[in-house]
Short mmCIF file of N, CA, C and O in Angstrom, two decimals:
data_model
loop_
_atom_site.label_atom_id
_atom_site.label_comp_id
_atom_site.label_asym_id
_atom_site.label_seq_id
_atom_site.Cartn_x
_atom_site.Cartn_y
_atom_site.Cartn_z
N ASN A 1 99.02 123.54 85.02
CA ASN A 1 98.32 122.28 85.02
C ASN A 1 97.60 122.11 86.35
O ASN A 1 98.10 122.50 87.39
N ARG A 2 96.42 121.56 86.32
CA ARG A 2 95.57 121.43 87.52
C ARG A 2 96.23 120.60 88.62
O ARG A 2 96.16 120.95 89.80
N GLN A 3 96.84 119.49 88.23
CA GLN A 3 97.44 118.60 89.23
C GLN A 3 98.59 119.30 89.95
O GLN A 3 98.72 119.18 91.16
N ARG A 4 99.40 120.01 89.19
CA ARG A 4 100.54 120.73 89.80
C ARG A 4 100.04 121.80 90.78
O ARG A 4 100.56 121.94 91.88
N ALA A 5 99.02 122.55 90.37
CA ALA A 5 98.46 123.58 91.23
C ALA A 5 97.87 122.97 92.51
O ALA A 5 98.07 123.51 93.61
N MET A 6 97.18 121.85 92.37
CA MET A 6 96.61 121.21 93.55
C MET A 6 97.70 120.67 94.46
O MET A 6 97.61 120.80 95.68
N ARG A 7 98.76 120.07 93.88
CA ARG A 7 99.88 119.59 94.71
C ARG A 7 100.48 120.74 95.52
O ARG A 7 100.75 120.59 96.70
N GLN A 8 100.68 121.88 94.86
CA GLN A 8 101.24 123.04 95.57
C GLN A 8 100.31 123.49 96.69
O GLN A 8 100.76 123.78 97.80
N GLY A 9 99.01 123.54 96.40
CA GLY A 9 98.05 123.93 97.42
C GLY A 9 98.03 122.97 98.61
O GLY A 9 97.98 123.40 99.76
N LEU A 10 98.11 121.68 98.32
CA LEU A 10 98.13 120.69 99.40
C LEU A 10 99.40 120.79 100.22
O LEU A 10 99.37 120.68 101.46
N LEU A 11 100.53 121.02 99.56
CA LEU A 11 101.80 121.19 100.29
C LEU A 11 101.72 122.40 101.21
O LEU A 11 102.16 122.34 102.37
N LEU A 12 101.16 123.50 100.72
CA LEU A 12 100.99 124.68 101.56
C LEU A 12 100.08 124.41 102.74
O LEU A 12 100.41 124.71 103.89
N LYS A 13 98.93 123.83 102.45
CA LYS A 13 97.93 123.59 103.50
C LYS A 13 98.47 122.67 104.60
O LYS A 13 98.40 122.99 105.78
N PHE A 14 99.01 121.53 104.20
CA PHE A 14 99.47 120.56 105.19
C PHE A 14 100.82 120.95 105.78
O PHE A 14 101.17 120.53 106.88
N GLY A 15 101.59 121.78 105.08
CA GLY A 15 102.85 122.28 105.61
C GLY A 15 102.64 123.33 106.69
O GLY A 15 103.44 123.45 107.61
N GLN A 16 101.56 124.08 106.60
CA GLN A 16 101.30 125.17 107.53
C GLN A 16 100.40 124.79 108.71
O GLN A 16 100.31 125.54 109.67
N HIS A 17 99.75 123.64 108.62
CA HIS A 17 98.78 123.26 109.65
C HIS A 17 99.10 121.87 110.20
O HIS A 17 98.62 120.85 109.67
N PRO A 18 99.88 121.82 111.29
CA PRO A 18 100.27 120.51 111.85
C PRO A 18 99.09 119.63 112.24
O PRO A 18 99.16 118.41 112.11
N GLU A 19 97.98 120.24 112.68
CA GLU A 19 96.82 119.44 113.08
C GLU A 19 96.22 118.72 111.87
O GLU A 19 95.80 117.57 111.98
N LEU A 20 96.20 119.38 110.73
CA LEU A 20 95.69 118.73 109.52
C LEU A 20 96.67 117.67 109.03
O LEU A 20 96.27 116.61 108.56
N ARG A 21 97.97 117.97 109.13
CA ARG A 21 99.00 117.01 108.74
C ARG A 21 98.88 115.74 109.58
O ARG A 21 98.90 114.63 109.06
N ASN A 22 98.68 115.90 110.89
CA ASN A 22 98.53 114.74 111.78
C ASN A 22 97.27 113.95 111.45
O ASN A 22 97.27 112.72 111.51
N LEU A 23 96.20 114.66 111.13
CA LEU A 23 94.95 114.00 110.75
C LEU A 23 95.15 113.18 109.48
O LEU A 23 94.71 112.03 109.39
N LEU A 24 95.83 113.75 108.49
CA LEU A 24 96.09 113.04 107.24
C LEU A 24 96.90 111.77 107.50
O LEU A 24 96.56 110.69 107.02
N VAL A 25 97.95 111.90 108.30
CA VAL A 25 98.81 110.74 108.60
C VAL A 25 98.01 109.68 109.36
O VAL A 25 98.21 108.48 109.15
N SER A 26 97.07 110.10 110.20
CA SER A 26 96.29 109.15 111.00
C SER A 26 95.38 108.27 110.14
O SER A 26 94.89 107.25 110.61
N THR A 27 95.17 108.64 108.89
CA THR A 27 94.32 107.84 108.01
C THR A 27 95.06 106.62 107.44
O THR A 27 94.43 105.76 106.83
N HIS A 28 96.37 106.57 107.62
CA HIS A 28 97.16 105.43 107.09
C HIS A 28 96.76 104.15 107.80
O HIS A 28 96.58 104.17 109.01
N PRO A 29 96.59 103.07 107.18
CA PRO A 29 96.84 102.72 105.78
C PRO A 29 95.58 102.73 104.91
O PRO A 29 95.60 102.21 103.80
N ARG A 30 94.53 103.35 105.41
CA ARG A 30 93.26 103.32 104.66
C ARG A 30 93.34 104.17 103.39
O ARG A 30 94.01 105.19 103.36
N PRO A 31 92.64 103.75 102.34
CA PRO A 31 92.59 104.57 101.12
C PRO A 31 91.77 105.83 101.36
O PRO A 31 90.86 105.85 102.18
N ILE A 32 92.12 106.88 100.66
CA ILE A 32 91.35 108.12 100.69
C ILE A 32 90.61 108.20 99.37
O ILE A 32 91.23 108.17 98.30
N VAL A 33 89.30 108.28 99.46
CA VAL A 33 88.47 108.29 98.24
C VAL A 33 87.69 109.59 98.20
O VAL A 33 86.99 109.94 99.14
N PHE A 34 87.85 110.31 97.11
CA PHE A 34 87.08 111.53 96.87
C PHE A 34 86.28 111.28 95.61
O PHE A 34 86.83 111.13 94.53
N GLU A 35 84.97 111.21 95.78
CA GLU A 35 84.09 110.95 94.63
C GLU A 35 83.11 112.10 94.50
O GLU A 35 82.35 112.39 95.40
N ALA A 36 83.20 112.75 93.36
CA ALA A 36 82.24 113.79 93.01
C ALA A 36 82.11 113.72 91.49
O ALA A 36 83.00 114.17 90.77
N ASN A 37 81.06 113.11 91.03
CA ASN A 37 80.90 112.84 89.59
C ASN A 37 81.01 114.08 88.72
O ASN A 37 81.46 113.99 87.58
N MET A 38 80.61 115.20 89.21
CA MET A 38 80.63 116.41 88.40
C MET A 38 81.94 117.18 88.56
O MET A 38 82.11 118.24 88.02
N SER A 39 82.85 116.65 89.32
CA SER A 39 84.10 117.35 89.62
C SER A 39 85.28 116.69 88.93
O SER A 39 85.41 115.47 88.90
N TYR A 40 86.18 117.52 88.39
CA TYR A 40 87.44 117.01 87.83
C TYR A 40 88.18 116.18 88.88
O TYR A 40 88.76 115.14 88.58
N TRP A 41 88.16 116.65 90.13
CA TRP A 41 88.93 115.99 91.20
C TRP A 41 88.30 114.68 91.64
O TRP A 41 88.98 113.82 92.19
N GLY A 42 87.02 114.50 91.41
CA GLY A 42 86.36 113.26 91.77
C GLY A 42 86.53 112.17 90.72
O GLY A 42 86.46 110.98 91.01
N GLN A 43 86.76 112.58 89.48
CA GLN A 43 86.95 111.60 88.42
C GLN A 43 88.25 110.85 88.66
O GLN A 43 89.30 111.44 88.87
N ALA A 44 88.17 109.53 88.65
CA ALA A 44 89.33 108.66 88.88
C ALA A 44 89.99 108.94 90.23
O ALA A 44 91.17 108.67 90.41
N ASN A 45 89.23 109.52 91.16
CA ASN A 45 89.72 109.78 92.51
C ASN A 45 91.03 110.58 92.50
O ASN A 45 91.95 110.30 93.26
N ARG A 46 91.12 111.59 91.65
CA ARG A 46 92.35 112.37 91.53
C ARG A 46 92.79 112.99 92.86
O ARG A 46 93.95 112.90 93.23
N LEU A 47 91.86 113.63 93.56
CA LEU A 47 92.22 114.28 94.82
C LEU A 47 92.63 113.25 95.85
O LEU A 47 93.61 113.44 96.57
N GLY A 48 91.91 112.16 95.93
CA GLY A 48 92.26 111.11 96.89
C GLY A 48 93.66 110.57 96.65
O GLY A 48 94.43 110.36 97.58
N ARG A 49 94.01 110.37 95.38
CA ARG A 49 95.36 109.87 95.06
C ARG A 49 96.44 110.87 95.43
O ARG A 49 97.48 110.50 95.96
N LEU A 50 96.18 112.16 95.19
CA LEU A 50 97.16 113.18 95.57
C LEU A 50 97.35 113.22 97.08
O LEU A 50 98.47 113.34 97.58
N LEU A 51 96.24 113.11 97.82
CA LEU A 51 96.33 113.10 99.29
C LEU A 51 97.09 111.88 99.80
O LEU A 51 97.89 112.00 100.73
N MET A 52 96.87 110.73 99.19
CA MET A 52 97.59 109.53 99.63
C MET A 52 99.09 109.64 99.31
O MET A 52 99.92 109.22 100.10
N GLN A 53 99.42 110.24 98.17
CA GLN A 53 100.83 110.45 97.83
C GLN A 53 101.48 111.40 98.84
O GLN A 53 102.59 111.14 99.31
N LEU A 54 100.78 112.48 99.19
CA LEU A 54 101.31 113.41 100.18
C LEU A 54 101.46 112.73 101.53
O LEU A 54 102.47 112.92 102.22
N ARG A 55 100.47 111.95 101.92
CA ARG A 55 100.54 111.23 103.20
C ARG A 55 101.79 110.37 103.26
O ARG A 55 102.49 110.34 104.28
N GLU A 56 102.12 109.68 102.18
CA GLU A 56 103.31 108.83 102.16
C GLU A 56 104.59 109.65 102.23
O GLU A 56 105.55 109.23 102.87
N ARG A 57 104.60 110.81 101.61
CA ARG A 57 105.78 111.68 101.70
C ARG A 57 105.99 112.17 103.13
O ARG A 57 107.11 112.24 103.62
N ILE A 58 104.91 112.52 103.79
CA ILE A 58 105.00 112.96 105.19
C ILE A 58 105.50 111.80 106.05
O ILE A 58 106.40 111.97 106.87
N ARG A 59 104.93 110.62 105.87
CA ARG A 59 105.33 109.46 106.65
C ARG A 59 106.80 109.10 106.41
O ARG A 59 107.46 108.59 107.30
N ALA A 60 107.30 109.39 105.22
CA ALA A 60 108.71 109.10 104.89
C ALA A 60 109.64 110.18 105.44
O ALA A 60 110.86 110.06 105.30
N GLY A 61 109.08 111.22 106.06
CA GLY A 61 109.90 112.27 106.65
C GLY A 61 110.38 113.33 105.68
O GLY A 61 111.33 114.05 105.97
N GLN A 62 109.72 113.42 104.53
CA GLN A 62 110.15 114.41 103.55
C GLN A 62 109.76 115.82 104.01
O GLN A 62 108.71 116.02 104.61
N ASP A 63 110.60 116.77 103.70
CA ASP A 63 110.39 118.17 104.05
C ASP A 63 109.42 118.79 103.04
O ASP A 63 109.76 118.93 101.87
N LEU A 64 108.23 119.16 103.49
CA LEU A 64 107.22 119.70 102.59
C LEU A 64 107.62 121.05 102.01
O LEU A 64 107.31 121.35 100.86
N GLY A 65 108.32 121.87 102.78
CA GLY A 65 108.80 123.15 102.28
C GLY A 65 109.77 122.96 101.12
O GLY A 65 109.70 123.66 100.11
N ARG A 66 110.66 122.00 101.25
CA ARG A 66 111.62 121.72 100.18
C ARG A 66 110.90 121.19 98.94
O ARG A 66 111.22 121.56 97.82
N LEU A 67 109.93 120.30 99.15
CA LEU A 67 109.17 119.78 98.02
C LEU A 67 108.47 120.91 97.27
O LEU A 67 108.46 120.93 96.03
N LEU A 68 107.91 121.85 98.00
CA LEU A 68 107.23 122.98 97.38
C LEU A 68 108.22 123.82 96.58
O LEU A 68 107.94 124.21 95.45
N GLN A 69 109.37 124.10 97.14
CA GLN A 69 110.39 124.87 96.42
C GLN A 69 110.82 124.16 95.15
O GLN A 69 111.00 124.79 94.11
N GLU A 70 110.98 122.84 95.21
CA GLU A 70 111.37 122.08 94.03
C GLU A 70 110.29 122.16 92.95
O GLU A 70 110.59 122.26 91.77
N MET A 71 109.03 122.15 93.37
CA MET A 71 107.94 122.24 92.40
C MET A 71 107.90 123.61 91.74
O MET A 71 107.54 123.74 90.58
N GLN A 72 108.26 124.64 92.51
CA GLN A 72 108.22 125.99 91.98
C GLN A 72 109.38 126.26 91.03
O GLN A 72 109.33 127.21 90.27
N GLY A 73 110.41 125.45 91.09
CA GLY A 73 111.54 125.62 90.18
C GLY A 73 112.64 126.46 90.79
O GLY A 73 112.43 127.15 91.79
N PRO A 74 113.83 126.40 90.21
CA PRO A 74 114.98 127.14 90.75
C PRO A 74 114.77 128.64 90.66
O PRO A 74 114.26 129.16 89.67
N GLY A 75 115.14 129.31 91.74
CA GLY A 75 115.08 130.76 91.77
C GLY A 75 113.71 131.35 91.98
O GLY A 75 113.57 132.55 92.08
N ARG A 76 112.67 130.52 92.04
CA ARG A 76 111.32 131.04 92.24
C ARG A 76 110.96 130.93 93.71
O ARG A 76 111.12 129.89 94.31
N GLN A 77 110.45 131.98 94.27
CA GLN A 77 110.01 131.97 95.64
C GLN A 77 108.59 132.48 95.68
O GLN A 77 108.36 133.68 95.65
N GLY A 78 107.66 131.56 95.71
CA GLY A 78 106.25 131.94 95.74
C GLY A 78 105.76 132.10 97.16
O GLY A 78 106.53 132.14 98.10
N ALA A 79 104.45 132.15 97.30
CA ALA A 79 103.83 132.37 98.60
C ALA A 79 104.20 131.29 99.59
O ALA A 79 104.21 131.53 100.78
N GLY A 80 104.51 130.10 99.12
CA GLY A 80 104.76 129.00 100.04
C GLY A 80 106.20 128.66 100.23
O GLY A 80 106.52 127.63 100.79
N ALA A 81 107.12 129.51 99.84
CA ALA A 81 108.53 129.17 99.91
C ALA A 81 108.98 128.83 101.32
O ALA A 81 109.84 128.00 101.51
N GLY A 82 108.36 129.45 102.32
CA GLY A 82 108.78 129.16 103.69
C GLY A 82 107.85 128.21 104.40
O GLY A 82 108.01 127.93 105.57
N ALA A 83 106.86 127.72 103.73
CA ALA A 83 105.86 126.88 104.38
C ALA A 83 106.37 125.51 104.70
O ALA A 83 106.99 124.85 103.89
N GLY A 84 106.11 125.08 105.91
CA GLY A 84 106.42 123.70 106.27
C GLY A 84 107.89 123.37 106.26
O GLY A 84 108.29 122.30 105.83
N GLY A 85 108.73 124.26 106.74
CA GLY A 85 110.16 124.03 106.70
C GLY A 85 110.64 122.92 107.62
O GLY A 85 111.81 122.61 107.62
N ALA A 86 109.77 122.33 108.40
CA ALA A 86 110.17 121.26 109.32
C ALA A 86 110.19 119.92 108.60
O ALA A 86 109.55 119.74 107.59
N THR A 87 110.98 119.01 109.15
CA THR A 87 110.96 117.64 108.64
C THR A 87 109.92 116.89 109.43
O THR A 87 109.85 117.01 110.65
N PHE A 88 109.10 116.12 108.75
CA PHE A 88 108.00 115.45 109.41
C PHE A 88 108.33 114.00 109.65
O PHE A 88 108.89 113.35 108.80
N PRO A 89 107.94 113.48 110.82
CA PRO A 89 108.22 112.06 111.12
C PRO A 89 107.41 111.13 110.26
O PRO A 89 106.42 111.47 109.72
#
């Protein structure tokens, strides 16, 4: 499913790049809007909503590496299994 794949990609990206993670958190409390009429991700601001959900998880101190492992399912270790193993403030 597209949303699941994008969530995994975002967890990898922001889990591996602290500077991007900090930039995302710095946007709080403003809404993130991604509008691209010809894009699946722009319709209903899908990408913006996923980014805001991730931002809230980071702000809540959730471990992005653990979230990624949970998304991949038990016993599965994909490319991102070790990504973002730190707990974020």
